[in-house]
XYZ file of C-alpha atoms in Angstrom:
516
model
C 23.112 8.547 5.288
C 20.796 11.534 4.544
C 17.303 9.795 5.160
C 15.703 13.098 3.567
C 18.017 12.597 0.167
C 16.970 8.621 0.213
C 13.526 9.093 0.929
C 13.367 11.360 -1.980
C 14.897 8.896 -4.277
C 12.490 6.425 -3.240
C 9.424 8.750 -3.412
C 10.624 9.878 -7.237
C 10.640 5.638 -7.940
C 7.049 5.497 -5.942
C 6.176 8.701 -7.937
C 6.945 6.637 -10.895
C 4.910 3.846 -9.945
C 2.391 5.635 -9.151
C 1.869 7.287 -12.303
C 2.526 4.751 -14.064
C -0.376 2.693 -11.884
C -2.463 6.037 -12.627
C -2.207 5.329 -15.908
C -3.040 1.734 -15.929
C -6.268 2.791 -13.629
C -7.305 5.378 -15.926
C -6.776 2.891 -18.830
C -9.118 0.669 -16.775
C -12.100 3.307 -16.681
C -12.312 4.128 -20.184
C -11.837 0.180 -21.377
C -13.589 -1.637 -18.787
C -16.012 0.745 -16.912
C -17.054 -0.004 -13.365
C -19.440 -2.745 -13.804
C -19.987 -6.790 -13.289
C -16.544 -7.424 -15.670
C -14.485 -5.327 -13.797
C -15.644 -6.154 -10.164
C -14.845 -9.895 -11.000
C -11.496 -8.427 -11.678
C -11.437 -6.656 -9.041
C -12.856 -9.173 -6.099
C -10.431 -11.808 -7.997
C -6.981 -9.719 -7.381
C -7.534 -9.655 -3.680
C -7.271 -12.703 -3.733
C -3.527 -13.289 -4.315
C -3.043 -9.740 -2.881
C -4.538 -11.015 0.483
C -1.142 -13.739 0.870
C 1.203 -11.281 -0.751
C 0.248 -8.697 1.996
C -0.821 -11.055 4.752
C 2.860 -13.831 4.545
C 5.235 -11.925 1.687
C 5.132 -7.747 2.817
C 3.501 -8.619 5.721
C 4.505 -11.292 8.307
C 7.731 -12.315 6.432
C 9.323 -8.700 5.912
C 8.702 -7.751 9.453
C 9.874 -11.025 10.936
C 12.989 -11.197 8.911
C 14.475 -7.439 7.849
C 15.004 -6.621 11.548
C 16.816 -10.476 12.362
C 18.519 -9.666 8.822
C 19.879 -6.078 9.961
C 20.842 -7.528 13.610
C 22.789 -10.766 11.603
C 24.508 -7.918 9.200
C 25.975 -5.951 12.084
C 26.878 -8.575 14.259
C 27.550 -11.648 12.980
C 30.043 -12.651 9.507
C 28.624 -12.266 5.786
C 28.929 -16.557 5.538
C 26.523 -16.316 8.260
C 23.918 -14.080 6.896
C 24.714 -15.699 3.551
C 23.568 -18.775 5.402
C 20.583 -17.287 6.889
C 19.704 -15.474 3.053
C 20.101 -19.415 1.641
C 17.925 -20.752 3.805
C 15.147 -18.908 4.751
C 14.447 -18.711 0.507
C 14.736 -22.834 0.358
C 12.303 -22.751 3.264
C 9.762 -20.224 1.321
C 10.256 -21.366 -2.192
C 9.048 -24.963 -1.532
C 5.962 -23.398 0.856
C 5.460 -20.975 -2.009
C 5.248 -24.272 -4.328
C 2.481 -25.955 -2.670
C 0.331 -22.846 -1.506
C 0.110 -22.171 -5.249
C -1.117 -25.586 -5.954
C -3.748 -25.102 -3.417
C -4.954 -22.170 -4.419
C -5.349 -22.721 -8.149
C -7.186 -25.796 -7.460
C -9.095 -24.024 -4.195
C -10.073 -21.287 -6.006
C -13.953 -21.621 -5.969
C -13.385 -22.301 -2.360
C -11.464 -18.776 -2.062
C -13.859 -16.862 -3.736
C -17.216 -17.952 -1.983
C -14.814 -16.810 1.075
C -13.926 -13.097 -0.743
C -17.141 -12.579 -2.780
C -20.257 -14.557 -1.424
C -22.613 -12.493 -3.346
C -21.395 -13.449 -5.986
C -23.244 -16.568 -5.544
C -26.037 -14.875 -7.125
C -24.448 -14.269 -10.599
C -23.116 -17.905 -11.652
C -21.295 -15.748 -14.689
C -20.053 -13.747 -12.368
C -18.275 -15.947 -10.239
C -17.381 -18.426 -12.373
C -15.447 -15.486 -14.559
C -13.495 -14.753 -10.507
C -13.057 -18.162 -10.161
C -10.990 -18.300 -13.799
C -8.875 -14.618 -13.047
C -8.265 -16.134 -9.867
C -6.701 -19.142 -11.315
C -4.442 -17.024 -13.508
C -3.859 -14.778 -10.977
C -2.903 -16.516 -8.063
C 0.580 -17.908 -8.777
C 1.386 -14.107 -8.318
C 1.510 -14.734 -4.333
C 4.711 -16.968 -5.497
C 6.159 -13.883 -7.642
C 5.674 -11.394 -5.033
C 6.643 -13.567 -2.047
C 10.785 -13.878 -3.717
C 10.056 -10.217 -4.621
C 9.702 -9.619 -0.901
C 12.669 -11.492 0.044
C 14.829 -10.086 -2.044
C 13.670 -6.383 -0.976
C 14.090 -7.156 2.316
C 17.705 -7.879 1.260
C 18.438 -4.915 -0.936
C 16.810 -2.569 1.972
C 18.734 -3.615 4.722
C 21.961 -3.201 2.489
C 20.151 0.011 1.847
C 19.879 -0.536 -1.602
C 16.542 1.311 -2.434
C 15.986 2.553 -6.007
C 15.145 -1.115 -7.348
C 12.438 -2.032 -4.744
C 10.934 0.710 -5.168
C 10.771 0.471 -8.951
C 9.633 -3.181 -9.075
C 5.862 -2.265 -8.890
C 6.655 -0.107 -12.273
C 6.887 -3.117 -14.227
C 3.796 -4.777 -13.240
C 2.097 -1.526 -14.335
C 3.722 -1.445 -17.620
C 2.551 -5.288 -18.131
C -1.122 -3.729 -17.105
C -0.848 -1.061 -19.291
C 0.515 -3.632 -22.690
C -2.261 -5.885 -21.995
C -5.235 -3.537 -21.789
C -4.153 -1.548 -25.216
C -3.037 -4.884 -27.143
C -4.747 -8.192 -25.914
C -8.028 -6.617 -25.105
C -9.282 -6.467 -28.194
C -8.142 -9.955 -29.381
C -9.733 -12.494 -26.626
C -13.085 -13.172 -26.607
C -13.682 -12.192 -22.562
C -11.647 -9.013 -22.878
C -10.904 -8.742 -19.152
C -9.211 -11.632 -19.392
C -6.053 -9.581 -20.441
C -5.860 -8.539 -16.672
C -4.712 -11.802 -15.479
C -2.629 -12.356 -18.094
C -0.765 -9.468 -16.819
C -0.907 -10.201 -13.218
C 1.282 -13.340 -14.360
C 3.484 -11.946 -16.577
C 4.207 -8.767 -14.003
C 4.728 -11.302 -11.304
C 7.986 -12.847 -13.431
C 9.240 -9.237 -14.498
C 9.289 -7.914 -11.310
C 11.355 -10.977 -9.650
C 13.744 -10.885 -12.086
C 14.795 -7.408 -11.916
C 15.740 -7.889 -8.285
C 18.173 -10.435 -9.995
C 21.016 -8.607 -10.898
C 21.680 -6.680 -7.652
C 21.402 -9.651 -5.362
C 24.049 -10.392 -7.373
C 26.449 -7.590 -7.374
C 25.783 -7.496 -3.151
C 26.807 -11.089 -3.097
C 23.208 -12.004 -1.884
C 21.480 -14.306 -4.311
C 19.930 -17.311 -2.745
C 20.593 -20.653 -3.295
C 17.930 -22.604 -3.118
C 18.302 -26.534 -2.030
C 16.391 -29.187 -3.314
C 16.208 -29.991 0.799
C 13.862 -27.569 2.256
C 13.652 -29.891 5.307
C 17.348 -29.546 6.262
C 17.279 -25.363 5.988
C 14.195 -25.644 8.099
C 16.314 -27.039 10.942
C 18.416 -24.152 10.727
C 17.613 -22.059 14.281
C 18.198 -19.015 12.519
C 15.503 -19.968 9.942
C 13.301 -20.935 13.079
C 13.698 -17.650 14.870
C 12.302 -16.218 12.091
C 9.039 -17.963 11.725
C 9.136 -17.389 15.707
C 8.559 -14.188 14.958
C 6.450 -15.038 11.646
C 3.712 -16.351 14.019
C 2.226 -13.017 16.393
C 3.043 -11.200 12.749
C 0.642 -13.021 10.865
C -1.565 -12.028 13.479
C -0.439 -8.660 13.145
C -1.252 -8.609 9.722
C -4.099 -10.665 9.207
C -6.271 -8.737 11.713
C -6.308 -5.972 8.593
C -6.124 -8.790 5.970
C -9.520 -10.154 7.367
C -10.916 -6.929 7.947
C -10.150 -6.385 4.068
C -11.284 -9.680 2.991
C -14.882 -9.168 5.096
C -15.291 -5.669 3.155
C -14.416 -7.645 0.086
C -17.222 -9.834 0.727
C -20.271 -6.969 1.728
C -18.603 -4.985 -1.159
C -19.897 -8.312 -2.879
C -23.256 -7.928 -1.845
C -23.264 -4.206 -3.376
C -24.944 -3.316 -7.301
C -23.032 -4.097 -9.802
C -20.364 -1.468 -10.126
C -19.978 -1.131 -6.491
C -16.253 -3.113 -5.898
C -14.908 -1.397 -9.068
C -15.842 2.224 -7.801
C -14.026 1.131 -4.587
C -11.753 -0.011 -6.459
C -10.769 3.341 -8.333
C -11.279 5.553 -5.480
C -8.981 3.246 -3.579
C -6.250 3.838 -6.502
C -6.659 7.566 -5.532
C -5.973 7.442 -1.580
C -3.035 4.634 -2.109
C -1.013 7.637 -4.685
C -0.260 9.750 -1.329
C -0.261 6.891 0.784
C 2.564 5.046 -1.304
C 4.434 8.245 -2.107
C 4.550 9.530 1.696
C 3.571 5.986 4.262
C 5.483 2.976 1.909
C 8.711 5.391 1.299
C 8.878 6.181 4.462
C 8.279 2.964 6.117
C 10.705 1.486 4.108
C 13.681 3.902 4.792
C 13.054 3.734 8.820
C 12.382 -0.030 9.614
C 16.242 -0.900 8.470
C 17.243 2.647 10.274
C 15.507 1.876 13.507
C 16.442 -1.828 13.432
C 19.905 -0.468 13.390
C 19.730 1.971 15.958
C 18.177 -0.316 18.147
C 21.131 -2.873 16.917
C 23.652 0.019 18.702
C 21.028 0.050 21.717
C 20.690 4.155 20.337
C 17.567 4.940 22.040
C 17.986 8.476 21.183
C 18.329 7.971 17.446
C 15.289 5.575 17.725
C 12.958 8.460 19.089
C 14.824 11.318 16.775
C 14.163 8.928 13.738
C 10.446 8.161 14.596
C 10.071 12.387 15.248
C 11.517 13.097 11.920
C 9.139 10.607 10.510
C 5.720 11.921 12.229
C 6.689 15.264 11.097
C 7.283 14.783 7.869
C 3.875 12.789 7.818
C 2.178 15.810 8.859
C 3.419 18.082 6.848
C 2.747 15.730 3.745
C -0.146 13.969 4.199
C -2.781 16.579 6.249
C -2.617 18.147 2.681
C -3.225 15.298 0.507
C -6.246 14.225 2.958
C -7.412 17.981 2.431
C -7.268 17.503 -1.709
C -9.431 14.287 -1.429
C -11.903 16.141 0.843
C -11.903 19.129 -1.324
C -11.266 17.610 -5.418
C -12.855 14.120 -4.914
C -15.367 15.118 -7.543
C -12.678 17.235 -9.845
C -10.061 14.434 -9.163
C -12.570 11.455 -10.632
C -14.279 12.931 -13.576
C -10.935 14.385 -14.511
C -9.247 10.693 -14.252
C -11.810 8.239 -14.949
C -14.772 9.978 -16.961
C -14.651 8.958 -20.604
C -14.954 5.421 -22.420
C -17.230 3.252 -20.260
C -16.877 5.122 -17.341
C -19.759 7.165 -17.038
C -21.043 9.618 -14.935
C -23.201 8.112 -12.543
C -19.671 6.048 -11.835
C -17.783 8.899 -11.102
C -20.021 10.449 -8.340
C -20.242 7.414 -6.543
C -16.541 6.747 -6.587
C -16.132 10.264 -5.799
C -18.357 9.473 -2.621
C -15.544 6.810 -1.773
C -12.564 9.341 -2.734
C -14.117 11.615 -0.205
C -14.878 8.983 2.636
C -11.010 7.757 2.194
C -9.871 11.566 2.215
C -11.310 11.267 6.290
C -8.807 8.638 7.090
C -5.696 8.866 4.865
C -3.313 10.754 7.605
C -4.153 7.502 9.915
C -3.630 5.467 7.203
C -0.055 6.891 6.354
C 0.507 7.070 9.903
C -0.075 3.751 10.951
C 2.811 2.668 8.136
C 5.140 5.286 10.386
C 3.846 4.042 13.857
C 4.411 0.217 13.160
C 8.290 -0.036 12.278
C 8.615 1.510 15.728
C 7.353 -1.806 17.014
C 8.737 -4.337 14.669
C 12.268 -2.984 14.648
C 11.791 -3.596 18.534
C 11.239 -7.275 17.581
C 7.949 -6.395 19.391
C 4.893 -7.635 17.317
C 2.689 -8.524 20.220
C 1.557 -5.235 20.925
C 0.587 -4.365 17.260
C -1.235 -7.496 17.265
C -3.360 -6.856 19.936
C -4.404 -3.425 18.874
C -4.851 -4.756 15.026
C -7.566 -6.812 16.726
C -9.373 -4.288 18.350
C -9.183 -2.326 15.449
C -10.708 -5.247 13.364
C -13.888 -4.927 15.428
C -13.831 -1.342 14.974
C -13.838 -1.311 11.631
C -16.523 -4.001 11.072
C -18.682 -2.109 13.721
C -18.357 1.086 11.809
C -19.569 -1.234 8.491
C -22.699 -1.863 10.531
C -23.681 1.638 10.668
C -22.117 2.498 7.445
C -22.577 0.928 4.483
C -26.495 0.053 4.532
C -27.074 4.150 3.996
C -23.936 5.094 1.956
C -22.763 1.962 0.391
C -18.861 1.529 -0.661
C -18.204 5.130 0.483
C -18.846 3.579 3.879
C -16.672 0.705 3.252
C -14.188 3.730 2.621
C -14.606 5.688 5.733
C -14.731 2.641 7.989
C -11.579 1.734 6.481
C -10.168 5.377 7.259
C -11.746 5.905 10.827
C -10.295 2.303 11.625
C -6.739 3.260 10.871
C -6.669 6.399 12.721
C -7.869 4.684 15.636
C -5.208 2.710 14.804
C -2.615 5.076 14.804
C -3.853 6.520 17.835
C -3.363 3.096 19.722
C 0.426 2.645 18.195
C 1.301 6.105 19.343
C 0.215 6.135 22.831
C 1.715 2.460 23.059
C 5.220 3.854 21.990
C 4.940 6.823 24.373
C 3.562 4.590 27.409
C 6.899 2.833 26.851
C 9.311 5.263 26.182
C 9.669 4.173 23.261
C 9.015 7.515 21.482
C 9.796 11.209 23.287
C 8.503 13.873 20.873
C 11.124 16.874 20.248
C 9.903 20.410 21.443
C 7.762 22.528 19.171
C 5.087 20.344 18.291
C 2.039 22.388 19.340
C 3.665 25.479 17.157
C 4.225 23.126 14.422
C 0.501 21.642 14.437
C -1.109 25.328 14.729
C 0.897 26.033 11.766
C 0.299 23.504 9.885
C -3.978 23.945 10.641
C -3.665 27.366 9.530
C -2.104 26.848 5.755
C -4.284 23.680 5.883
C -7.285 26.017 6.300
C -6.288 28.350 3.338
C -5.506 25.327 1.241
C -8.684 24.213 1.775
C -10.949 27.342 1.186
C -8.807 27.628 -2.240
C -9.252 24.099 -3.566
C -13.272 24.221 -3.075
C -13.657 28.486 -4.646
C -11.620 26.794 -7.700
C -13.447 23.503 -7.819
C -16.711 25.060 -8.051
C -15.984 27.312 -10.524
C -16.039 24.329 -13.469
C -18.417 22.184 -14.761
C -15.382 18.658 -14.338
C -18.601 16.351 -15.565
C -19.350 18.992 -18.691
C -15.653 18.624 -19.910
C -15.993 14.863 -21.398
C -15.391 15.866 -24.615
C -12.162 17.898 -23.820
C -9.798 15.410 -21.631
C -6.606 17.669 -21.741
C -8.546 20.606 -20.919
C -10.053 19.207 -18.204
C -6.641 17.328 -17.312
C -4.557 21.123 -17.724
C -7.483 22.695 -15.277
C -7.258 20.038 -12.775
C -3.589 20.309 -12.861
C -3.878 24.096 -12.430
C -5.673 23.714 -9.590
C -3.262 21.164 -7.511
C -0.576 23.500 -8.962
C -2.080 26.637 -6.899
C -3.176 24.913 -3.840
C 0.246 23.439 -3.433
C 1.410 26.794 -3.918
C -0.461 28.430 -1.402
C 0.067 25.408 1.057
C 3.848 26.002 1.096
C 4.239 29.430 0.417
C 2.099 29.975 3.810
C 4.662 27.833 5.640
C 7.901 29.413 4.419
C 6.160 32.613 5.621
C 5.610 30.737 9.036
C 9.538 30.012 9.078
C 9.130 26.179 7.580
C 12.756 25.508 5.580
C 13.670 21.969 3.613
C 16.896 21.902 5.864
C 14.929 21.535 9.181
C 13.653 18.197 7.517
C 17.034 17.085 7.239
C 17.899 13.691 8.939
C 21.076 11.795 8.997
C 20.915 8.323 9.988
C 23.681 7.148 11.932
């Protein structure tokens, strides 16, 4: 399998996504603004996106696609049938009572995300009713995870990485027709969290179906629980959840001093967060998401010289990708915002300080994408102890750097505390994988970094002359100006950024990986 080819069909289904999500974020601006409404919105999304992160894409799909690849290459299909049947009887009746809990616990869940909102009885009590709508999308997304975990390992790609499309589209429906029809427009927003939620499980439908993988689910959750397979899995469910939740609760403790910020502060976040997650989705998710079923297999055919090559191929690519889409935040945080966000209700004292947290996210988004690269190495090692322990010390890292932070500079130093964390981070993975021997990098790396720095440096110098040659904030009145001049400017710098490289010798083929 050519992982270059697959990661470029997933990265043109992320691409789609992603504009599609662009869309939906820019729809947000000009509707909704970034003020109390919104941040309610905001603060009350977390909350199902806090489980769907912390059990569904995070402790479930690292505990189960690596047991899943090692069942498919060594054991019968009625066996990993068995195992498929199972472990979604065993997470459909959890799913069942956590959302019960949560719809009912849902004042309790949002003093715990948003204390300051305390202060603002409207406010909360408008989170406390999103997050009643909202939350039986942990149930959605949970089945959505399962059955990407399936269609991954039998390296069926393209609809995974559509399924976030749809949820977009709902977004995008609801803001333009129900806003204007309910009395608390913002209301629409959960309404399409839910609706999202069903669209985007039943698409997965239809090829669990053609790859003979749909689960039955048993009206005897207790007997599929006894299964060992299903145990071995939430064996290795348990030091994930603490994998995951160590940046889960770092994310819900910024949710709760972005709480304590004006009014406007969580949505500004909010958006600038939108902006770093386009490269990291396009480059980190796509990427993660081809190696973790590679490297599960190669460590399947005890390959430890595929596993290295596959994690080298990955790094690189990394590099080359997302140095320069750290450099555009750095450079166009201010040119990317107004462009985006500035008209409607979004005004301009909201678009330089979400251009403050653009720029402070800009610092860490290499580490950020990196860290999605770094961790497969682990999990597809059935090793999560080791990312556990360093998620923890990065968890006091992060809230350290919040100390010093965010009393001076506000949500852009919820940003770059975010950032800093995750390179640290990275850091830790990467000298755990070469400590074990895990990882050998290929020669040329010091050539390839020098490289790299100097078409980085040009990019750079480019992107700013350009930038500060128009007036973004002045252009209000003329969106697809401003939107053709922005593009102009990506246009050039992405020029220049390659164009310096292929001078250096850099070719598409020496990118080329086939998995084995």
């Amino acid at each position: 399998m050519n992982l270059l080819k697959t990661l470029a069909a997933i990265s043109s289904m992320t691409m789609l996504s992603r504009v599609t999500g662009l869309i939906r974020d820019v729809l947000f601006g000009w509707y909704f603004g970034a003020g109390a409404m919104m941040d309610a919105y905001v603060q009350a999304f977390k909350i199902p996106n806090f489980f769907r992160r912390l059990f569904a894409e995070g402790a479930f799909s690292q505990a189960f696609v690596p047991i899943l690849a090692e069942y498919r290459n060594q054991k019968g299909e009625a066996e990993v049938k068995e195992l498929v049947d199972h472990v979604a009887t065993v997470l459909v009746w959890a799913l069942l009572l956590t959302c019960v809990l949560g719809v009912v616990g849902a004042p309790v869940l949002v003093v715990m995300f948003s204390s300051g909102f305390l202060n603002s009885p409207t406010k909360f009590d408008l989170t406390v009713n999103l997050t009643r709508i909202m939350f039986p999308y942990i149930g959605f997304m949970s089945l959505v995870a399962l059955s990407s975990g399936i269609l991954n390992t039998w390296r069926q790609f393209k609809i995974p990485a559509f399924t976030p499309v749809l949820l977009n589209l709902s977004f995008i429906s609801a803001t333009l027709v129900l806003t204007n029809h309910l009395h608390q427009p913002i209301y629409a927003l959960g309404i399409a969290v839910f609706v999202g939620g069903v669209l985007q499980l039943a698409i997965q439908i239809p090829s669990l179906i053609k790859i003979g993988m749909l689960p039955r689910i048993t009206s005897n959750p207790a007997f599929a629980l006894r299964d060992p397979k299903v145990r071995r899995v939430l064996r290795q469910m348990g030091p994930a959840v603490l994998a995951v939740s160590a940046t889960q609760i770092s994310i819900m403790i910024n949710s709760t001093w972005a709480s304590w910020l004006p009014d406007g502060s969580a949505s500004q976040l909010s958006f600038a967060d939108r902006l770093m997650e386009f490269p990291s989705a396009m480059l980190g998710v796509a990427l993660g998401t081809v190696l973790l079923p590679s490297l599960s297999s190669a460590k399947a055919n005890a390959d430890t010289k595929e596993y290295s090559a596959l994690l080298d191929w990955g790094l690189r690519l990394t590099c080359l990708l997302a140095l320069p889409a750290a450099v555009g935040l750095l450079t166009l945080s201010d040119a990317l915002t107004a462009t985006l966000f500035h008209n409607g209700k979004f005004d301009a004292h909201a678009v330089h300080e979400t251009a403050k947290a653009v720029s402070a996210y800009g610092v860490g988004l290499t580490g950020l994408i990196l860290v999605k690269i770094l961790a497969p190495g682990f999990y597809a090692q059935q090793d999560i102890r080791t990312p556990v322990k360093i998620a923890l010390v990065v968890l006091l890292v992060t809230q350290i750097l919040n100390v010093c932070f965010v009393p001076f500079i506000q949500q852009a130093g919820l940003a770059l505390s975010v950032g800093l964390g995750a390179c640290v981070n990275a850091f830790l993975l990467f000298r755990g994988l070469r400590q074990r021997a895990i990882y050998q990098p290929e020669s040329g790396w010091l050539k390839f970094f020098f490289k790299l720095l100097f078409a980085l440096s040009l990019m750079a110098m480019v992107a700013l002359g350009l930038s500060y040659q128009v007036d973004w904030l002045g252009l209000q009145g003329h969106k697809w100006m401003r939107a053709g001049l922005m593009g102009g400017v990506i246009l050039v710098c992405m020029l220049i950024y390659f164009a310096v490289l292929f001078v250096m010798g850099f070719r598409l083929r020496d990118f080329r990986k086939l998995a084995k």
